[in-house]
C-alpha cells in the first residue's frame, strides 16, 4: 500500500502534467482545424495556439495563465482507503507555488485571495465508486473564461429535441469569442437542474473525437457540431470555420414534467490528466 | 507589421484600422476587474494613482508570477475576457487617457463609442497562448495593489515587441467582433432552418 505522502506527491505531479501537457486528442483536433481554416486571421489564432502548446511543453510552463479552479473527478475502488479530501487539498496547496499555478480561489464575498487555491469547498471533488481493481483520479482545472459562459435552461417537455438544439445554439452564439473558441461544448440533458449541469461538465472528460455510445446522442452531437461551425464565430470570435472542436452530450432520466438542458463550455486549452492507483499500490499516469 | 513605443499619442492610435497587426514596446500595465474599480475609486476621491496611465496600454491579464530572490519573474501572461470590464472601461479611458486596451473577446458598444471619441484602440491577442505572450515581456518592473491578489494586482511590464496584436476595434468605431456578429446573425436563419428549429 502507498502512504498518503506518496499519493500527495503523485497528485502534485498530476497537477503539473495537467496544466503543462495538453492531451494529444485536443492538439490533434486543433492541428486539423489549422490545416482546414482559410481565413488569415483564424489561421493566425490557431498558429499561436499550436506554437504555444509546443512552447509550454518545451519550457515546462503552464499553457495558459488561468490554471483554473481545482476540480477532481474520482472513480474509486472499494479498497481505496486514503482520506482523499485531505490529500488533494494538501497537494493543491503544495503545487500552487511549485508548478506554479495561479492562485485563483477567492472568498466569493470579500474577494480576498489566500494565495493557496484552496478554500471553502475547494478543491471540489466528485466521487464515484466502481468495482474495478484501481482508482482513477482525474484533475480537471477549469478556467473562468469558458466557465462563465455556462447556461442552464429549464425547458418544457413539449420543446423536445428541437429545444435542446435551440438553446445550445443560443448559448454558443451569445458566448461569441469570450470562452476562447474553438471550444468543446458540454451538454447535459435531463436529471434535475444540478444533475444537468454536472452531466454537461462530466461530458467534457470524454476523449475528443470519440463517438457517443448512445446513437441518438451521437447523431445529435454531429448535427450540433456542424451547425455551430456554420455560425462563423471562429477562433477567438474573430471569424472562421472552427467555432467548436466538438459537442459532447450526457443524459439522465428526468421528471415527466421537466426538460433540463445545461451547457458547459470548455476553452481550447482543454486540460486534464488522470492518475491510476492500482489496488496493489502501483501508480501510473494515463 | 507596425511597431509602436509606449506611451501612445492620440495621432498614433487614430492612424490604426481594424485588421492592422502591430507590436508594442515600453511599459504596459495589467488591470482586471478589481484594479479598474480601485483606480476609479481613487480618482473619484481625488487621489492620484501610484502609476501614470496617460497614453498607456492596459492589458486585461492576470499573470502567473514567481518571486525569486525578491524579484518577480513572469511565467505566463495571456489575456483575460475583456467583456467583464465593459461597465468600467469607458470611465477609465475618459479619465486617464488610456490609448490601447489589450485583451480577448472584444468589448461592448459604450466602450467602442468612448474609444472613438477619446482616441483608444482595442488590440486582440490570442486567448490561452500565455507562454507565447510572455516572450514579448522582457522585465517585470514592479507591482501595485498586490493586496488584490496575484491575478488582480497591477503589474508593470516592460514589453519588447509584444505581439502580434490585431487591431480589433479602431477609433472609427469599427469592430471585427461586430462584423463577425453581423455575419453570424445572417447565418442563423439558415442554420435554424436546416436543424428544423
Short mmCIF file of C-alpha atoms in Angstrom, two decimals:
data_model
loop_
_atom_site.label_atom_id
_atom_site.label_comp_id
_atom_site.label_asym_id
_atom_site.label_seq_id
_atom_site.Cartn_x
_atom_site.Cartn_y
_atom_site.Cartn_z
CA UNK A 1 0.00 0.00 0.00
CA UNK A 2 1.15 3.52 -0.73
CA UNK A 3 1.16 6.05 2.07
CA UNK A 4 -0.60 9.43 1.96
CA UNK A 5 2.59 11.41 1.36
CA UNK A 6 3.46 9.31 -1.74
CA UNK A 7 -0.03 9.83 -3.09
CA UNK A 8 0.20 13.57 -2.37
CA UNK A 9 3.46 13.80 -4.33
CA UNK A 10 1.94 11.87 -7.23
CA UNK A 11 -1.00 14.29 -7.26
CA UNK A 12 1.32 17.33 -7.29
CA UNK A 13 2.88 15.83 -10.44
CA UNK A 14 -0.62 15.15 -11.81
CA UNK A 15 -1.44 18.87 -11.44
CA UNK A 16 1.77 19.86 -13.23
CA UNK A 17 1.09 17.46 -16.08
CA UNK A 18 -2.48 18.70 -16.44
CA UNK A 19 -1.61 22.39 -16.82
CA UNK A 20 1.54 21.92 -18.93
CA UNK A 21 0.79 19.00 -21.26
CA UNK A 22 -2.33 19.28 -23.39
CA UNK A 23 -3.88 15.85 -24.16
CA UNK A 24 -2.98 14.59 -27.65
CA UNK A 25 -6.61 14.31 -28.80
CA UNK A 26 -7.01 18.08 -28.30
CA UNK A 27 -3.77 19.01 -30.09
CA UNK A 28 -4.72 16.70 -32.98
CA UNK A 29 -8.10 18.45 -33.46
CA UNK A 30 -6.51 21.91 -33.21
CA UNK A 31 -3.92 20.92 -35.84
CA UNK A 32 -6.68 19.69 -38.16
CA UNK A 33 -8.56 22.95 -37.61
CA UNK A 34 -5.45 24.96 -38.52
CA UNK A 35 -5.00 22.95 -41.73
CA UNK A 36 -8.68 23.39 -42.59
CA UNK A 37 -9.03 27.14 -41.89
CA UNK A 38 -8.79 29.53 -44.82
CA UNK A 39 -9.14 32.99 -43.27
CA UNK A 40 -5.77 34.56 -42.36
CA UNK A 41 -6.97 35.90 -39.01
CA UNK A 42 -8.33 32.47 -37.97
CA UNK A 43 -5.10 30.80 -39.07
CA UNK A 44 -3.11 33.35 -37.08
CA UNK A 45 -5.06 32.49 -33.90
CA UNK A 46 -4.66 28.73 -34.38
CA UNK A 47 -0.97 29.11 -35.25
CA UNK A 48 -0.42 30.99 -31.97
CA UNK A 49 -2.37 28.29 -30.09
CA UNK A 50 -0.29 25.45 -31.60
CA UNK A 51 3.01 27.28 -31.09
CA UNK A 52 2.02 27.99 -27.50
CA UNK A 53 1.17 24.32 -26.79
CA UNK A 54 4.60 23.38 -28.10
CA UNK A 55 6.41 26.11 -26.17
CA UNK A 56 4.61 25.26 -22.90
CA UNK A 57 5.71 21.64 -23.20
CA UNK A 58 9.32 22.51 -24.05
CA UNK A 59 9.68 25.02 -21.21
CA UNK A 60 7.58 23.11 -18.65
CA UNK A 61 5.29 26.13 -18.25
CA UNK A 62 1.50 26.23 -17.81
CA UNK A 63 -0.19 26.54 -21.23
CA UNK A 64 -2.49 29.32 -20.01
CA UNK A 65 -2.03 31.78 -17.13
CA UNK A 66 -5.52 30.83 -15.98
CA UNK A 67 -4.67 27.48 -14.44
CA UNK A 68 -8.31 27.21 -13.36
CA UNK A 69 -10.04 26.23 -10.18
CA UNK A 70 -9.11 22.79 -8.86
CA UNK A 71 -11.70 20.19 -9.82
CA UNK A 72 -11.16 16.47 -9.23
CA UNK A 73 -13.20 13.59 -10.61
CA UNK A 74 -12.53 10.35 -8.80
CA UNK A 75 -13.65 6.80 -9.62
CA UNK A 76 -12.82 4.86 -6.51
CA UNK A 77 -12.30 1.14 -5.93
CA UNK A 78 -13.61 -0.32 -2.67
CA UNK A 79 -10.04 -0.99 -1.47
CA UNK A 80 -9.04 2.68 -1.64
CA UNK A 81 -8.78 3.93 1.93
CA UNK A 82 -6.94 7.25 1.72
CA UNK A 83 -8.51 10.38 3.16
CA UNK A 84 -8.94 11.92 -0.27
CA UNK A 85 -10.13 15.40 0.64
CA UNK A 86 -7.15 15.85 2.94
CA UNK A 87 -4.60 14.52 0.41
CA UNK A 88 -6.00 16.51 -2.52
CA UNK A 89 -6.16 19.74 -0.51
CA UNK A 90 -2.53 19.39 0.57
CA UNK A 91 -1.45 18.54 -2.99
CA UNK A 92 -3.15 21.66 -4.40
CA UNK A 93 -1.53 23.87 -1.75
CA UNK A 94 1.88 22.35 -2.47
CA UNK A 95 1.54 22.51 -6.28
CA UNK A 96 0.48 26.18 -6.30
CA UNK A 97 3.95 27.73 -5.75
CA UNK A 98 5.78 24.73 -7.19
CA UNK A 99 4.30 24.34 -10.71
CA UNK A 100 3.41 27.30 -10.35
CA UNK A 101 -0.36 27.59 -10.55
CA UNK A 102 -2.00 31.00 -10.45
CA UNK A 103 -3.77 31.41 -7.12
CA UNK A 104 -7.38 31.66 -8.32
CA UNK A 105 -9.57 30.62 -5.39
CA UNK A 106 -11.01 33.66 -3.57
CA UNK A 107 -13.68 34.23 -0.93
CA UNK A 108 -16.81 34.96 -3.00
CA UNK A 109 -17.97 37.78 -0.72
CA UNK A 110 -14.82 39.59 0.37
CA UNK A 111 -12.95 38.55 -2.83
CA UNK A 112 -9.81 38.10 -0.74
CA UNK A 113 -7.29 35.68 -2.19
CA UNK A 114 -5.45 33.44 0.32
CA UNK A 115 -2.98 32.57 -2.48
CA UNK A 116 -3.26 28.82 -2.00
CA UNK A 117 -6.02 27.74 -4.42
CA UNK A 118 -7.87 26.13 -1.53
CA UNK A 119 -10.84 27.43 0.41
CA UNK A 120 -14.38 26.57 1.46
CA UNK A 121 -15.38 23.59 -0.75
CA UNK A 122 -12.23 23.95 -2.87
CA UNK A 123 -10.71 21.78 -4.28
CA UNK A 124 -14.01 20.30 -5.39
CA UNK A 125 -14.16 16.52 -5.55
CA UNK A 126 -16.73 14.49 -7.48
CA UNK A 127 -16.59 10.97 -6.16
CA UNK A 128 -17.98 7.84 -7.82
CA UNK A 129 -17.39 4.24 -6.79
CA UNK A 130 -16.73 1.44 -9.23
CA UNK A 131 -15.95 -2.29 -8.93
CA UNK A 132 -12.62 -2.20 -10.79
CA UNK A 133 -9.26 -3.02 -9.12
CA UNK A 134 -8.00 0.56 -9.35
CA UNK A 135 -8.86 4.15 -8.52
CA UNK A 136 -8.71 6.89 -11.16
CA UNK A 137 -8.11 10.47 -10.06
CA UNK A 138 -8.69 12.97 -12.87
CA UNK A 139 -7.57 16.56 -12.40
CA UNK A 140 -9.72 18.89 -14.47
CA UNK A 141 -8.69 22.52 -13.92
CA UNK A 142 -11.40 24.82 -15.24
CA UNK A 143 -10.63 28.35 -16.39
CA UNK A 144 -13.14 31.15 -15.82
CA UNK A 145 -13.41 32.44 -19.39
CA UNK A 146 -15.29 29.39 -20.60
CA UNK A 147 -16.93 28.53 -17.26
CA UNK A 148 -18.52 32.00 -17.08
CA UNK A 149 -20.46 31.20 -20.27
CA UNK A 150 -22.29 28.23 -18.66
CA UNK A 151 -26.05 28.13 -19.07
CA UNK A 152 -28.94 26.21 -17.55
CA UNK A 153 -32.29 26.02 -19.34
CA UNK A 154 -35.35 24.50 -17.66
CA UNK A 155 -37.33 23.85 -20.82
CA UNK A 156 -40.83 22.44 -21.08
CA UNK A 157 -41.11 18.81 -22.24
CA UNK A 158 -43.04 19.93 -25.35
CA UNK A 159 -39.91 21.71 -26.61
CA UNK A 160 -38.28 18.29 -27.12
CA UNK A 161 -35.04 17.77 -29.02
CA UNK A 162 -35.69 20.95 -31.02
CA UNK A 163 -35.48 22.82 -27.71
CA UNK A 164 -32.07 21.28 -26.99
CA UNK A 165 -30.76 22.39 -30.40
CA UNK A 166 -32.17 25.89 -29.94
CA UNK A 167 -30.58 26.52 -26.53
CA UNK A 168 -27.18 25.03 -27.40
CA UNK A 169 -27.06 27.30 -30.46
CA UNK A 170 -28.16 30.26 -28.33
CA UNK A 171 -25.53 29.60 -25.65
CA UNK A 172 -22.66 29.32 -28.15
CA UNK A 173 -23.75 32.37 -30.20
CA UNK A 174 -24.15 34.54 -27.09
CA UNK A 175 -20.75 33.45 -25.81
CA UNK A 176 -19.12 34.53 -29.09
CA UNK A 177 -15.36 34.94 -28.69
CA UNK A 178 -15.45 35.16 -24.89
CA UNK A 179 -14.87 31.49 -23.93
CA UNK A 180 -11.68 31.20 -26.08
CA UNK A 181 -13.07 29.29 -29.07
CA UNK A 182 -12.65 26.83 -30.62
CA UNK A 183 -14.45 25.30 -27.65
CA UNK A 184 -15.73 21.88 -26.71
CA UNK A 185 -19.43 22.14 -25.91
CA UNK A 186 -20.56 20.03 -22.97
CA UNK A 187 -24.31 19.41 -22.89
CA UNK A 188 -26.26 17.78 -20.11
CA UNK A 189 -29.83 16.69 -20.78
CA UNK A 190 -32.26 15.51 -18.14
CA UNK A 191 -31.85 14.66 -14.47
CA UNK A 192 -32.64 17.80 -12.48
CA UNK A 193 -31.10 21.30 -12.53
CA UNK A 194 -27.92 20.33 -10.65
CA UNK A 195 -27.66 16.96 -12.42
CA UNK A 196 -27.90 18.52 -15.90
CA UNK A 197 -25.03 20.88 -15.08
CA UNK A 198 -22.92 18.05 -13.70
CA UNK A 199 -23.62 15.92 -16.79
CA UNK A 200 -22.56 18.79 -19.05
CA UNK A 201 -19.29 19.13 -17.16
CA UNK A 202 -18.64 15.37 -16.99
CA UNK A 203 -19.22 15.05 -20.74
CA UNK A 204 -16.10 17.21 -21.21
CA UNK A 205 -13.97 14.44 -19.70
CA UNK A 206 -14.63 12.19 -22.71
CA UNK A 207 -11.81 11.99 -25.30
CA UNK A 208 -12.32 14.47 -28.12
CA UNK A 209 -13.26 12.78 -31.39
CA UNK A 210 -14.77 9.73 -29.68
CA UNK A 211 -18.28 8.70 -30.62
CA UNK A 212 -21.11 8.80 -28.11
CA UNK A 213 -22.24 5.27 -27.20
CA UNK A 214 -25.89 6.33 -27.48
CA UNK A 215 -26.59 6.53 -31.23
CA UNK A 216 -29.30 9.21 -30.75
CA UNK A 217 -26.88 11.42 -28.87
CA UNK A 218 -24.09 10.63 -31.35
CA UNK A 219 -26.12 11.95 -34.29
CA UNK A 220 -27.23 14.99 -32.28
CA UNK A 221 -23.57 15.72 -31.48
CA UNK A 222 -22.65 15.60 -35.18
CA UNK A 223 -25.58 17.79 -36.18
CA UNK A 224 -24.81 20.39 -33.49
CA UNK A 225 -21.08 20.44 -34.32
CA UNK A 226 -21.86 21.20 -37.97
CA UNK A 227 -24.44 23.84 -37.06
CA UNK A 228 -22.19 25.61 -34.57
CA UNK A 229 -19.29 25.69 -37.00
CA UNK A 230 -21.60 27.14 -39.66
CA UNK A 231 -22.09 30.24 -37.47
CA UNK A 232 -18.68 31.58 -38.50
CA UNK A 233 -17.76 32.81 -34.96
CA UNK A 234 -14.37 31.18 -35.46
CA UNK A 235 -11.22 31.04 -33.31
CA UNK A 236 -11.31 33.76 -30.64
CA UNK A 237 -14.54 35.12 -32.14
CA UNK A 238 -12.62 36.79 -34.94
CA UNK A 239 -14.34 34.76 -37.69
CA UNK A 240 -13.59 31.40 -39.28
CA UNK A 241 -14.82 27.88 -39.81
CA UNK A 242 -13.81 26.44 -36.43
CA UNK A 243 -16.04 27.61 -33.59
CA UNK A 244 -16.19 24.26 -31.81
CA UNK A 245 -13.91 21.23 -31.77
CA UNK A 246 -16.79 19.01 -30.78
CA UNK A 247 -20.06 18.64 -28.88
CA UNK A 248 -20.30 16.12 -26.05
CA UNK A 249 -23.67 15.14 -24.61
CA UNK A 250 -24.57 13.16 -21.50
CA UNK A 251 -28.09 12.40 -20.34
CA UNK A 252 -30.04 11.10 -17.37
CA UNK A 253 -33.68 10.20 -16.85
CA UNK A 254 -35.76 13.15 -15.69
CA UNK A 255 -39.16 14.01 -14.26
CA UNK A 256 -42.01 13.65 -16.77
CA UNK A 257 -42.77 17.37 -16.28
CA UNK A 258 -39.13 18.54 -16.66
CA UNK A 259 -36.73 19.09 -19.53
CA UNK A 260 -33.46 20.43 -18.07
CA UNK A 261 -30.67 21.27 -20.51
CA UNK A 262 -27.28 22.58 -19.38
CA UNK A 263 -24.39 23.90 -21.44
CA UNK A 264 -20.85 23.97 -20.05
CA UNK A 265 -18.21 25.30 -22.42
CA UNK A 266 -14.56 24.25 -22.43
CA UNK A 267 -11.93 26.55 -23.93
CA UNK A 268 -9.47 25.15 -26.48
CA UNK A 269 -6.97 24.61 -23.63
CA UNK A 270 -8.95 21.53 -22.56
CA UNK A 271 -6.59 20.40 -19.84
CA UNK A 272 -6.99 17.20 -17.85
CA UNK A 273 -4.77 14.42 -16.56
CA UNK A 274 -5.51 11.14 -14.81
CA UNK A 275 -3.58 9.17 -12.20
CA UNK A 276 -4.46 5.49 -11.85
CA UNK A 277 -3.74 3.89 -8.50
CA UNK A 278 -3.95 0.11 -8.70
CA UNK A 279 -5.17 -1.76 -5.63
CA UNK A 280 -1.71 -3.41 -5.41
CA UNK A 281 -0.11 0.03 -4.97
CA UNK A 282 1.23 0.62 -8.50
CA UNK A 283 0.60 4.10 -9.84
CA UNK A 284 0.56 5.28 -13.46
CA UNK A 285 -0.43 8.43 -15.38
CA UNK A 286 -2.89 7.66 -18.17
CA UNK B 1 3.92 44.77 -39.09
CA UNK B 2 3.82 48.23 -37.47
CA UNK B 3 5.75 48.81 -34.27
CA UNK B 4 4.94 51.42 -31.61
CA UNK B 5 6.75 52.56 -28.49
CA UNK B 6 4.64 53.48 -25.47
CA UNK B 7 3.26 55.90 -24.39
CA UNK B 8 0.98 56.30 -27.41
CA UNK B 9 -0.39 59.58 -28.73
CA UNK B 10 -3.88 60.30 -29.98
CA UNK B 11 -2.41 60.55 -33.51
CA UNK B 12 -0.70 57.15 -33.17
CA UNK B 13 -3.93 55.32 -32.48
CA UNK B 14 -6.10 57.34 -34.88
CA UNK B 15 -3.88 56.09 -37.69
CA UNK B 16 -4.77 52.46 -36.96
CA UNK B 17 -7.51 50.47 -38.71
CA UNK B 18 -9.17 47.17 -37.81
CA UNK B 19 -7.18 44.27 -39.18
CA UNK B 20 -3.81 46.02 -38.73
CA UNK B 21 -1.23 43.86 -36.99
CA UNK B 22 1.10 45.69 -34.59
CA UNK B 23 3.70 45.16 -31.89
CA UNK B 24 4.26 47.28 -28.77
CA UNK B 25 7.37 48.12 -26.77
CA UNK B 26 7.56 50.02 -23.49
CA UNK B 27 5.56 49.99 -20.27
CA UNK B 28 2.31 48.01 -20.18
CA UNK B 29 0.03 47.81 -17.13
CA UNK B 30 -2.11 44.79 -16.34
CA UNK B 31 -5.56 45.57 -14.94
CA UNK B 32 -8.65 43.47 -14.40
CA UNK B 33 -11.95 43.96 -12.57
CA UNK B 34 -10.56 44.88 -9.13
CA UNK B 35 -7.82 47.21 -10.41
CA UNK B 36 -10.31 49.03 -12.65
CA UNK B 37 -12.62 49.54 -9.67
CA UNK B 38 -9.85 50.75 -7.39
CA UNK B 39 -8.39 53.12 -9.97
CA UNK B 40 -11.79 54.74 -10.47
CA UNK B 41 -12.46 54.90 -6.70
CA UNK B 42 -9.08 56.56 -6.12
CA UNK B 43 -9.76 59.12 -8.81
CA UNK B 44 -13.28 59.82 -7.55
CA UNK B 45 -11.81 60.59 -4.11
CA UNK B 46 -9.25 62.89 -5.73
CA UNK B 47 -6.32 60.59 -5.00
CA UNK B 48 -3.51 60.32 -7.53
CA UNK B 49 -2.76 56.83 -8.83
CA UNK B 50 0.65 55.35 -8.00
CA UNK B 51 1.22 54.82 -11.75
CA UNK B 52 0.65 57.01 -14.80
CA UNK B 53 -1.88 55.73 -17.30
CA UNK B 54 -1.61 58.71 -19.69
CA UNK B 55 -1.06 57.34 -23.20
CA UNK B 56 -0.74 53.89 -21.72
CA UNK B 57 -1.73 50.44 -22.77
CA UNK B 58 -3.81 48.39 -20.36
CA UNK B 59 -3.52 44.64 -20.60
CA UNK B 60 -6.54 42.64 -19.43
CA UNK B 61 -4.39 39.96 -17.86
CA UNK B 62 -3.89 38.16 -14.59
CA UNK B 63 -0.41 36.71 -15.00
CA UNK B 64 1.35 33.90 -13.19
CA UNK B 65 4.34 35.43 -11.41
CA UNK B 66 7.13 33.75 -9.49
CA UNK B 67 9.18 35.53 -6.84
CA UNK B 68 12.89 34.75 -6.97
CA UNK B 69 15.29 36.41 -4.53
CA UNK B 70 13.00 39.39 -4.12
CA UNK B 71 12.45 39.85 -7.85
CA UNK B 72 9.34 38.99 -9.81
CA UNK B 73 9.64 36.74 -12.80
CA UNK B 74 6.86 36.42 -15.38
CA UNK B 75 5.78 32.81 -16.02
CA UNK B 76 2.68 33.13 -18.20
CA UNK B 77 0.61 36.10 -19.32
CA UNK B 78 -2.26 35.61 -21.75
CA UNK B 79 -5.34 37.86 -21.94
CA UNK B 80 -8.49 37.53 -19.85
CA UNK B 81 -12.06 38.08 -21.12
CA UNK B 82 -12.36 41.83 -21.72
CA UNK B 83 -16.16 41.96 -21.56
CA UNK B 84 -16.03 41.72 -17.75
CA UNK B 85 -14.65 45.26 -17.79
CA UNK B 86 -17.41 46.58 -20.12
CA UNK B 87 -19.03 48.59 -17.34
CA UNK B 88 -15.77 50.18 -16.14
CA UNK B 89 -13.66 50.73 -19.25
CA UNK B 90 -15.35 53.86 -20.70
CA UNK B 91 -14.67 55.81 -17.48
CA UNK B 92 -11.09 54.57 -17.31
CA UNK B 93 -10.39 55.65 -20.91
CA UNK B 94 -12.01 59.05 -20.33
CA UNK B 95 -10.33 59.89 -17.03
CA UNK B 96 -6.82 58.59 -17.69
CA UNK B 97 -6.32 58.94 -21.48
CA UNK B 98 -5.67 55.25 -21.96
CA UNK B 99 -4.74 54.72 -25.62
CA UNK B 100 -4.83 50.94 -26.03
CA UNK B 101 -6.64 48.05 -24.40
CA UNK B 102 -5.12 44.60 -24.95
CA UNK B 103 -7.45 41.66 -24.38
CA UNK B 104 -9.61 38.94 -25.86
CA UNK B 105 -13.23 38.63 -26.93
CA UNK B 106 -13.90 42.31 -27.63
CA UNK B 107 -15.91 44.96 -25.76
CA UNK B 108 -19.43 46.42 -25.87
CA UNK B 109 -20.80 49.46 -27.69
CA UNK B 110 -20.30 52.05 -24.89
CA UNK B 111 -16.57 51.21 -24.85
CA UNK B 112 -16.40 51.31 -28.67
CA UNK B 113 -18.07 54.75 -28.61
CA UNK B 114 -15.66 56.01 -25.94
CA UNK B 115 -12.69 54.73 -27.93
CA UNK B 116 -13.92 56.64 -30.96
CA UNK B 117 -14.48 59.86 -29.01
CA UNK B 118 -11.31 59.86 -26.89
CA UNK B 119 -8.86 58.02 -29.17
CA UNK B 120 -8.20 54.49 -27.99
CA UNK B 121 -7.91 51.11 -29.75
CA UNK B 122 -8.63 47.53 -28.76
CA UNK B 123 -5.84 45.09 -29.53
CA UNK B 124 -6.67 41.37 -29.64
CA UNK B 125 -4.15 38.78 -28.54
CA UNK B 126 -4.82 35.05 -28.74
CA UNK B 127 -6.52 33.78 -25.58
CA UNK B 128 -4.75 30.99 -23.75
CA UNK B 129 -1.47 31.50 -25.59
CA UNK B 130 0.17 32.62 -22.37
CA UNK B 131 3.70 31.29 -22.80
CA UNK B 132 3.97 32.82 -26.26
CA UNK B 133 2.68 36.18 -24.99
CA UNK B 134 5.17 36.19 -22.12
CA UNK B 135 8.03 36.05 -24.64
CA UNK B 136 7.26 39.69 -25.53
CA UNK B 137 7.76 40.85 -21.93
CA UNK B 138 11.40 41.33 -21.02
CA UNK B 139 11.06 42.55 -17.45
CA UNK B 140 8.65 42.91 -14.55
CA UNK B 141 9.29 46.48 -13.41
CA UNK B 142 7.03 46.42 -10.40
CA UNK B 143 3.65 45.72 -8.91
CA UNK B 144 0.92 47.84 -7.34
CA UNK B 145 -2.02 46.78 -5.20
CA UNK B 146 -0.76 43.26 -4.61
CA UNK B 147 -3.27 43.04 -1.74
CA UNK B 148 -5.84 42.37 -4.51
CA UNK B 149 -4.12 39.04 -5.16
CA UNK B 150 -1.74 37.97 -7.94
CA UNK B 151 -4.30 37.94 -10.78
CA UNK B 152 -5.97 41.26 -9.85
CA UNK B 153 -2.89 43.34 -8.97
CA UNK B 154 -1.48 45.95 -11.38
CA UNK B 155 1.74 44.54 -12.82
CA UNK B 156 4.12 46.94 -14.54
CA UNK B 157 5.61 45.10 -17.50
CA UNK B 158 8.37 46.18 -19.83
CA UNK B 159 7.40 44.98 -23.30
CA UNK B 160 9.77 44.35 -26.16
CA UNK B 161 7.97 43.84 -29.46
CA UNK B 162 4.94 42.47 -27.61
CA UNK B 163 2.54 40.85 -30.06
CA UNK B 164 1.45 40.23 -32.74
CA UNK B 165 -1.61 42.24 -31.72
CA UNK B 166 -4.59 42.60 -34.06
CA UNK B 167 -6.39 45.95 -34.08
CA UNK B 168 -9.90 44.61 -33.44
CA UNK B 169 -11.65 47.89 -32.51
CA UNK B 170 -10.43 51.16 -34.01
CA UNK B 171 -11.12 54.86 -33.48
CA UNK B 172 -13.68 54.95 -36.31
CA UNK B 173 -15.97 52.74 -34.25
CA UNK B 174 -15.24 49.71 -36.42
CA UNK B 175 -15.04 46.35 -34.66
CA UNK B 176 -14.00 42.98 -36.06
CA UNK B 177 -16.22 41.30 -33.45
CA UNK B 178 -19.26 43.31 -34.59
CA UNK B 179 -18.59 42.27 -38.19
CA UNK B 180 -18.43 38.62 -37.15
CA UNK B 181 -21.62 39.03 -35.07
CA UNK B 182 -23.44 40.52 -38.06
CA UNK B 183 -22.32 37.59 -40.20
CA UNK B 184 -23.47 35.12 -37.51
CA UNK B 185 -26.92 36.71 -37.41
CA UNK B 186 -27.17 36.47 -41.19
CA UNK B 187 -26.31 32.76 -40.96
CA UNK B 188 -28.67 31.91 -38.07
CA UNK B 189 -31.95 31.64 -40.06
CA UNK B 190 -30.29 29.17 -42.49
CA UNK B 191 -28.76 27.14 -39.64
CA UNK B 192 -32.08 27.01 -37.78
CA UNK B 193 -33.96 26.01 -40.91
CA UNK B 194 -31.53 23.15 -41.57
CA UNK B 195 -31.93 21.92 -37.97
CA UNK B 196 -35.73 22.23 -38.14
CA UNK B 197 -35.99 24.74 -35.29
#
